[in-house]
Short mmCIF file of C-alpha atoms in Angstrom, two decimals:
data_model
loop_
_atom_site.label_atom_id
_atom_site.label_comp_id
_atom_site.label_asym_id
_atom_site.label_seq_id
_atom_site.Cartn_x
_atom_site.Cartn_y
_atom_site.Cartn_z
CA MET P 1 49.44 211.03 -27.57
CA ALA P 2 47.42 212.18 -24.52
CA ILE P 3 44.30 210.69 -26.09
CA LEU P 4 46.12 207.38 -26.63
CA ARG P 5 47.29 207.29 -23.00
CA GLU P 6 43.74 208.02 -21.80
CA PHE P 7 42.37 205.23 -24.02
CA LEU P 8 44.97 202.70 -22.80
CA GLY P 9 44.25 203.68 -19.18
CA LEU P 10 40.53 203.06 -19.68
CA VAL P 11 41.25 199.65 -21.26
CA LEU P 12 43.47 198.75 -18.29
CA VAL P 13 40.82 199.75 -15.71
CA THR P 14 38.15 197.79 -17.59
CA PHE P 15 40.41 194.73 -17.81
CA LEU P 16 41.32 194.86 -14.11
CA SER P 17 37.71 195.27 -13.00
CA SER P 18 36.51 192.36 -15.13
CA THR P 19 39.41 190.19 -13.94
CA LEU P 20 38.63 190.97 -10.31
CA SER P 21 34.96 190.23 -10.87
CA LEU P 22 35.74 186.86 -12.45
CA ALA P 23 38.35 185.87 -9.90
CA HIS P 24 36.24 187.10 -6.99
CA PRO P 25 32.55 186.85 -7.88
CA ASP P 26 31.60 188.66 -4.68
CA PHE P 27 33.62 191.67 -5.89
CA ASN P 28 31.17 193.78 -7.85
CA PHE P 29 31.73 197.41 -8.84
CA GLY P 30 27.97 197.91 -9.19
CA TRP P 31 28.31 199.76 -12.48
CA GLY P 32 25.27 199.89 -14.73
CA GLY P 33 22.69 200.92 -12.15
CA HIS P 34 21.94 197.41 -10.89
CA GLY P 35 20.27 196.84 -7.58
CA GLY P 36 17.78 198.71 -5.46
CA ILE P 37 17.99 199.84 -1.85
CA THR P 38 21.63 198.88 -1.43
CA GLY P 39 24.65 200.07 0.48
CA GLY P 40 27.65 201.74 -1.16
CA SER P 41 28.34 201.18 -4.86
CA PHE P 42 27.85 197.41 -4.64
CA GLY P 43 24.56 196.56 -6.29
CA LEU P 44 22.63 193.38 -6.99
CA PHE P 45 22.47 192.05 -10.54
CA PRO P 46 21.05 188.93 -12.20
CA GLU P 47 24.36 187.61 -13.60
CA PHE P 48 26.13 187.62 -10.23
CA TYR P 49 26.86 183.85 -10.28
CA GLN P 50 27.28 183.54 -14.03
CA SER P 51 30.95 182.56 -13.80
CA SER P 52 31.27 181.42 -10.17
CA CYS P 53 28.23 179.08 -10.03
CA PRO P 54 26.37 178.93 -13.36
CA GLN P 55 24.28 175.94 -12.24
CA VAL P 56 22.81 177.74 -9.22
CA ASP P 57 19.27 178.01 -10.54
CA ASP P 58 19.20 174.41 -11.81
CA ILE P 59 20.26 173.14 -8.37
CA VAL P 60 17.68 175.27 -6.56
CA MET P 61 14.87 174.19 -8.90
CA SER P 62 15.75 170.49 -8.71
CA VAL P 63 15.40 170.53 -4.90
CA LEU P 64 12.22 172.63 -5.04
CA GLU P 65 10.55 170.36 -7.59
CA LYS P 66 10.94 167.34 -5.31
CA ALA P 67 9.97 169.20 -2.13
CA ILE P 68 6.83 170.79 -3.62
CA ALA P 69 5.75 167.59 -5.37
CA LYS P 70 5.97 165.86 -1.99
CA GLU P 71 4.15 168.68 -0.16
CA PRO P 72 2.53 171.43 -2.29
CA ARG P 73 2.16 173.64 0.79
CA MET P 74 5.96 174.00 0.90
CA ALA P 75 5.87 176.54 -1.95
CA ALA P 76 3.92 179.00 0.22
CA SER P 77 6.17 178.30 3.21
CA LEU P 78 9.32 179.19 1.25
CA LEU P 79 7.71 182.32 -0.20
CA ARG P 80 6.76 183.41 3.32
CA LEU P 81 10.26 182.68 4.63
CA HIS P 82 11.73 185.24 2.19
CA PHE P 83 9.11 187.80 3.26
CA HIS P 84 9.80 187.28 6.98
CA ASP P 85 13.53 187.58 6.32
CA CYS P 86 13.39 190.82 4.32
CA PHE P 87 11.11 192.65 6.79
CA VAL P 88 13.68 192.22 9.59
CA GLN P 89 17.00 194.09 9.08
CA GLY P 90 16.77 193.51 5.31
CA CYS P 91 17.15 190.46 3.05
CA ASP P 92 20.14 188.97 4.85
CA ALA P 93 19.08 185.42 5.85
CA SER P 94 18.94 186.45 9.52
CA VAL P 95 15.68 184.47 9.84
CA LEU P 96 17.61 181.23 9.26
CA LEU P 97 19.98 181.61 12.23
CA ASP P 98 19.46 179.25 15.17
CA ASP P 99 19.93 180.26 18.81
CA ARG P 100 23.56 180.59 19.88
CA ALA P 101 25.37 182.22 22.78
CA THR P 102 25.46 185.51 20.85
CA ILE P 103 22.36 184.97 18.67
CA ALA P 104 18.74 185.33 19.80
CA SER P 105 17.01 183.53 16.95
CA GLU P 106 14.21 185.25 15.05
CA LYS P 107 12.54 181.84 14.88
CA ARG P 108 11.34 182.45 18.46
CA ALA P 109 9.51 185.69 17.60
CA GLY P 110 5.72 185.81 17.87
CA PRO P 111 5.08 185.95 14.09
CA ASN P 112 7.54 183.08 13.51
CA SER P 113 7.25 180.64 16.41
CA ASN P 114 5.48 177.42 15.43
CA SER P 115 4.70 179.12 12.15
CA ILE P 116 7.53 179.65 9.65
CA ARG P 117 8.89 176.47 8.11
CA GLY P 118 10.86 175.10 5.17
CA PHE P 119 14.29 175.27 6.82
CA GLU P 120 15.15 171.70 5.82
CA VAL P 121 14.56 172.53 2.14
CA ILE P 122 16.88 175.53 2.42
CA ASP P 123 19.47 173.28 4.15
CA GLU P 124 19.29 170.79 1.27
CA ILE P 125 19.70 173.50 -1.35
CA LYS P 126 22.66 174.93 0.55
CA ALA P 127 24.36 171.52 0.92
CA LYS P 128 24.07 170.86 -2.82
CA LEU P 129 25.36 174.32 -3.70
CA GLU P 130 28.30 173.94 -1.31
CA ALA P 131 29.19 170.66 -3.02
CA ALA P 132 29.01 172.24 -6.49
CA CYS P 133 30.32 175.75 -5.75
CA PRO P 134 31.90 175.92 -2.27
CA HIS P 135 31.49 179.12 -0.26
CA THR P 136 29.90 181.00 -3.16
CA VAL P 137 26.10 181.28 -3.00
CA SER P 138 24.70 183.12 0.02
CA CYS P 139 21.77 181.90 2.10
CA ALA P 140 20.04 185.24 1.48
CA ASP P 141 20.17 184.62 -2.27
CA ILE P 142 18.96 181.04 -1.74
CA LEU P 143 15.86 182.44 0.02
CA ALA P 144 15.21 184.81 -2.90
CA LEU P 145 15.73 182.05 -5.48
CA ALA P 146 13.53 179.62 -3.54
CA ALA P 147 10.73 182.20 -3.33
CA ARG P 148 10.84 182.78 -7.08
CA GLY P 149 11.08 179.06 -7.88
CA SER P 150 8.19 178.23 -5.56
CA THR P 151 6.03 180.83 -7.27
CA VAL P 152 6.84 179.51 -10.75
CA LEU P 153 6.30 175.87 -9.78
CA SER P 154 2.87 176.80 -8.39
CA GLY P 155 1.81 178.35 -11.70
CA GLY P 156 2.76 181.94 -10.93
CA PRO P 157 4.98 184.49 -12.71
CA ASN P 158 8.72 184.36 -13.25
CA TRP P 159 10.99 187.40 -12.95
CA VAL P 160 14.56 188.48 -13.51
CA LEU P 161 16.09 188.23 -10.05
CA PRO P 162 18.94 190.51 -8.97
CA LEU P 163 21.52 188.54 -6.93
CA GLY P 164 24.60 189.25 -4.84
CA ARG P 165 23.16 189.47 -1.31
CA ARG P 166 25.41 188.41 1.53
CA ASP P 167 24.48 186.88 4.87
CA SER P 168 24.24 188.67 8.20
CA ARG P 169 26.27 187.72 11.24
CA SER P 170 23.41 188.73 13.53
CA ALA P 171 19.67 188.30 14.03
CA SER P 172 17.03 190.58 15.56
CA LEU P 173 14.42 188.94 17.74
CA SER P 174 12.93 192.34 18.60
CA GLY P 175 12.88 193.29 14.91
CA ALA P 176 10.96 190.11 14.08
CA ASN P 177 8.47 190.87 16.85
CA ASN P 178 7.99 194.49 15.77
CA ASN P 179 8.31 194.64 11.97
CA ILE P 180 6.13 191.80 10.66
CA PRO P 181 2.45 192.81 10.46
CA ALA P 182 0.03 190.64 12.44
CA PRO P 183 -2.82 188.72 10.75
CA ASN P 184 -5.39 190.92 12.55
CA SER P 185 -3.80 194.18 11.32
CA THR P 186 -5.96 197.10 10.24
CA ILE P 187 -5.43 198.67 6.81
CA GLN P 188 -3.66 201.63 8.46
CA ILE P 189 -1.19 199.33 10.22
CA LEU P 190 -0.50 197.36 7.03
CA VAL P 191 0.18 200.51 5.02
CA THR P 192 2.47 201.83 7.77
CA PHE P 193 4.46 198.60 8.11
CA PHE P 194 4.99 198.34 4.35
CA LYS P 195 5.87 202.02 3.99
CA ARG P 196 8.51 201.52 6.68
CA GLN P 197 10.20 199.06 4.30
CA GLY P 198 9.95 201.39 1.30
CA LEU P 199 6.95 199.52 -0.13
CA ASN P 200 3.77 201.26 -1.35
CA LYS P 201 0.11 200.23 -1.53
CA ALA P 202 0.54 198.48 -4.87
CA ASP P 203 3.31 196.38 -3.28
CA LEU P 204 1.11 195.69 -0.23
CA VAL P 205 -1.82 194.38 -2.26
CA ALA P 206 0.27 192.44 -4.78
CA LEU P 207 2.47 190.79 -2.13
CA SER P 208 -0.62 189.96 -0.05
CA GLY P 209 -1.68 188.08 -3.17
CA GLY P 210 0.98 185.54 -2.25
CA HIS P 211 -1.77 184.19 0.00
CA THR P 212 -3.23 182.62 -3.10
CA ILE P 213 -1.23 179.57 -1.98
CA GLY P 214 -0.74 178.07 1.46
CA VAL P 215 -2.63 177.75 4.72
CA ALA P 216 -3.05 179.58 8.02
CA ARG P 217 -3.46 178.28 11.56
CA CYS P 218 -6.74 178.67 13.44
CA VAL P 219 -5.09 180.96 15.99
CA THR P 220 -4.50 183.56 13.23
CA PHE P 221 -8.19 183.93 12.34
CA LYS P 222 -10.02 182.78 15.49
CA GLN P 223 -10.66 186.38 16.57
CA ARG P 224 -12.70 186.98 13.37
CA LEU P 225 -15.02 184.09 14.21
CA TYR P 226 -15.76 184.79 17.86
CA ASN P 227 -14.66 188.22 19.06
CA GLN P 228 -13.60 190.55 16.26
CA ASN P 229 -14.30 193.86 17.98
CA GLY P 230 -14.23 192.86 21.65
CA ASN P 231 -18.00 192.25 21.70
CA ASN P 232 -18.04 188.43 21.41
CA GLN P 233 -19.39 188.74 17.86
CA PRO P 234 -17.92 187.50 14.55
CA ASP P 235 -16.51 189.83 11.90
CA SER P 236 -19.55 191.24 10.07
CA THR P 237 -17.59 191.34 6.78
CA LEU P 238 -17.30 187.53 6.71
CA ASP P 239 -19.53 185.70 4.23
CA ARG P 240 -21.97 183.65 6.36
CA THR P 241 -21.49 180.31 4.60
CA TYR P 242 -17.73 180.72 4.77
CA TYR P 243 -18.04 181.69 8.44
CA TYR P 244 -19.87 178.47 9.36
CA GLY P 245 -17.32 176.40 7.46
CA LEU P 246 -14.44 178.05 9.34
CA LYS P 247 -16.13 177.45 12.70
CA SER P 248 -16.07 173.72 12.02
CA VAL P 249 -12.28 173.90 11.57
CA CYS P 250 -11.55 176.43 14.31
CA PRO P 251 -13.50 175.99 17.59
CA ARG P 252 -13.86 178.75 20.17
CA SER P 253 -11.45 176.97 22.51
CA GLY P 254 -8.57 174.73 21.45
CA GLY P 255 -7.60 173.73 17.93
CA ASP P 256 -5.17 176.63 17.55
CA ASN P 257 -2.94 174.65 15.20
CA ASN P 258 -5.76 173.42 12.95
CA ILE P 259 -5.19 174.78 9.46
CA SER P 260 -7.37 176.26 6.73
CA PRO P 261 -6.39 177.28 3.16
CA LEU P 262 -5.84 180.99 2.61
CA ASP P 263 -7.48 180.49 -0.80
CA PHE P 264 -9.88 177.55 -0.42
CA ALA P 265 -10.80 177.52 -4.14
CA SER P 266 -7.25 176.78 -5.43
CA PRO P 267 -4.92 176.47 -2.41
CA ALA P 268 -1.94 175.02 -4.31
CA ARG P 269 -2.24 177.10 -7.49
CA PHE P 270 -0.78 180.57 -7.81
CA ASP P 271 -3.59 182.56 -9.46
CA ASN P 272 -5.83 185.58 -8.81
CA THR P 273 -8.65 183.67 -7.05
CA TYR P 274 -7.48 185.16 -3.74
CA PHE P 275 -8.70 188.59 -4.86
CA ARG P 276 -12.07 187.29 -6.05
CA LEU P 277 -12.62 185.60 -2.69
CA ILE P 278 -11.89 188.87 -0.89
CA LEU P 279 -14.58 190.61 -2.98
CA TRP P 280 -17.03 187.90 -1.86
CA GLY P 281 -16.20 188.28 1.86
CA LYS P 282 -14.15 185.07 1.85
CA GLY P 283 -10.69 186.35 2.70
CA LEU P 284 -9.34 184.22 5.56
CA LEU P 285 -7.34 186.71 7.62
CA THR P 286 -8.39 190.17 8.77
CA SER P 287 -5.26 191.47 7.01
CA ASP P 288 -6.58 189.99 3.75
CA GLU P 289 -10.16 191.26 3.97
CA VAL P 290 -9.30 194.81 5.13
CA LEU P 291 -7.60 195.42 1.79
CA TRP P 292 -11.20 195.60 0.50
CA THR P 293 -13.24 196.59 3.56
CA GLY P 294 -10.78 199.05 5.13
CA ASN P 295 -12.10 202.03 3.15
CA ASP P 296 -8.78 202.74 1.48
CA ARG P 297 -9.66 203.76 -2.07
CA LYS P 298 -6.30 202.71 -3.56
CA THR P 299 -6.22 199.20 -2.10
CA MET P 300 -9.89 198.69 -3.01
CA GLU P 301 -9.18 199.66 -6.62
CA LEU P 302 -6.22 197.27 -6.75
CA ILE P 303 -8.20 194.36 -5.29
CA LYS P 304 -10.86 194.84 -7.97
CA SER P 305 -8.28 195.20 -10.76
CA TYR P 306 -6.36 192.07 -9.78
CA ALA P 307 -9.59 190.09 -9.36
CA GLU P 308 -10.52 190.99 -12.95
CA ASN P 309 -7.06 190.72 -14.53
CA GLU P 310 -4.68 187.94 -13.49
CA SER P 311 -1.83 189.07 -15.75
CA LEU P 312 -1.97 192.54 -14.17
CA PHE P 313 -1.57 190.90 -10.75
CA PHE P 314 1.27 188.67 -11.97
CA ASP P 315 3.13 191.63 -13.42
CA GLN P 316 2.88 193.69 -10.23
CA PHE P 317 3.70 190.70 -8.01
CA ALA P 318 6.94 190.14 -9.93
CA LYS P 319 7.88 193.83 -9.67
CA SER P 320 7.04 193.93 -5.96
CA MET P 321 9.05 190.77 -5.23
CA VAL P 322 12.12 192.33 -6.83
CA LYS P 323 11.52 195.52 -4.84
CA MET P 324 11.08 193.60 -1.58
CA GLY P 325 14.19 191.54 -2.32
CA ASN P 326 16.15 194.81 -2.51
CA ILE P 327 15.39 195.87 1.07
CA SER P 328 18.76 196.72 2.65
CA PRO P 329 20.80 193.76 1.37
CA LEU P 330 24.35 193.26 2.56
CA THR P 331 26.67 193.51 -0.43
CA GLY P 332 30.35 193.87 -1.31
CA PHE P 333 32.48 193.18 1.75
CA ASN P 334 29.63 193.44 4.28
CA GLY P 335 28.38 190.29 5.98
CA GLU P 336 29.59 186.90 4.79
CA VAL P 337 28.62 183.84 2.76
CA ARG P 338 27.62 181.27 5.38
CA LYS P 339 28.71 177.66 4.92
CA ASN P 340 25.73 176.57 7.01
CA CYS P 341 22.62 178.74 6.83
CA ARG P 342 21.75 178.08 10.48
CA ARG P 343 24.92 179.59 11.94
CA VAL P 344 27.57 182.20 11.25
CA ASN P 345 30.95 181.05 10.01
#
């Protein structure tokens, strides 16, 4: 009889938990070991919107397909937006918040100002999701989905994406200024900044490989061309032919917003050419080239491995994107699901 009562009690608990999860998709017990660096027992898991918004991925991809077909560079912009979000108080869509009386927008930070973009695409995805599944899909999850979709549409890997992030009610301008590594970072600084987020050297090199698509502004690499070490000389690790080509795009004075591809060989295709270019002294940013020239044995080994084996790079990139997407997400009853990604409810 005691065994029967215990069995019936277990059935009742299971039924109640599944009912709650279906009725309230944001209510997740986190059983089954889902999620990464999360708070409490509420984890992230891929099926989070299975019942509450099953068409979420189709909606995201339909908007991305049009946006990237119109402007291939947008894929890299959306990938970067997710990165700049997660490195500041976790993957909570704080980067999307506009200035308000109580909000100092991260968009004004040094690494973001006149640099990060793609907000209109996120707005369009959010509007379509609100029409289909009101007040259900968070802006933080939209950023993660857009980053994955942009990678896939550019020819890169796909991955199983844990979902269930919620949106912050605050932003951190100081965090954006202090936590995002600069394009002229040394290898030591890069390793330190990534370690601070729980990411290792394999994550650093693989995620840097996201620079296989997109462009950078002249101001981010001008120092390498004219005054790398404070001696009015170019960076000696730059390939000479590449150096002269960059000088024509990026003059010593002015032209700060002129752009150059991060991977000039295949700037719109997600592949491993980025790593080959680094081996040849043709990495655009200091933070790219020091992965090879910074005398860190581990990052040097990884650069060489990924240059030789694209599938190895793709596999690690997918793993590192999941890991990065698990940096301190808001889950359960923390945060909110914004109706408009640019402002709190």
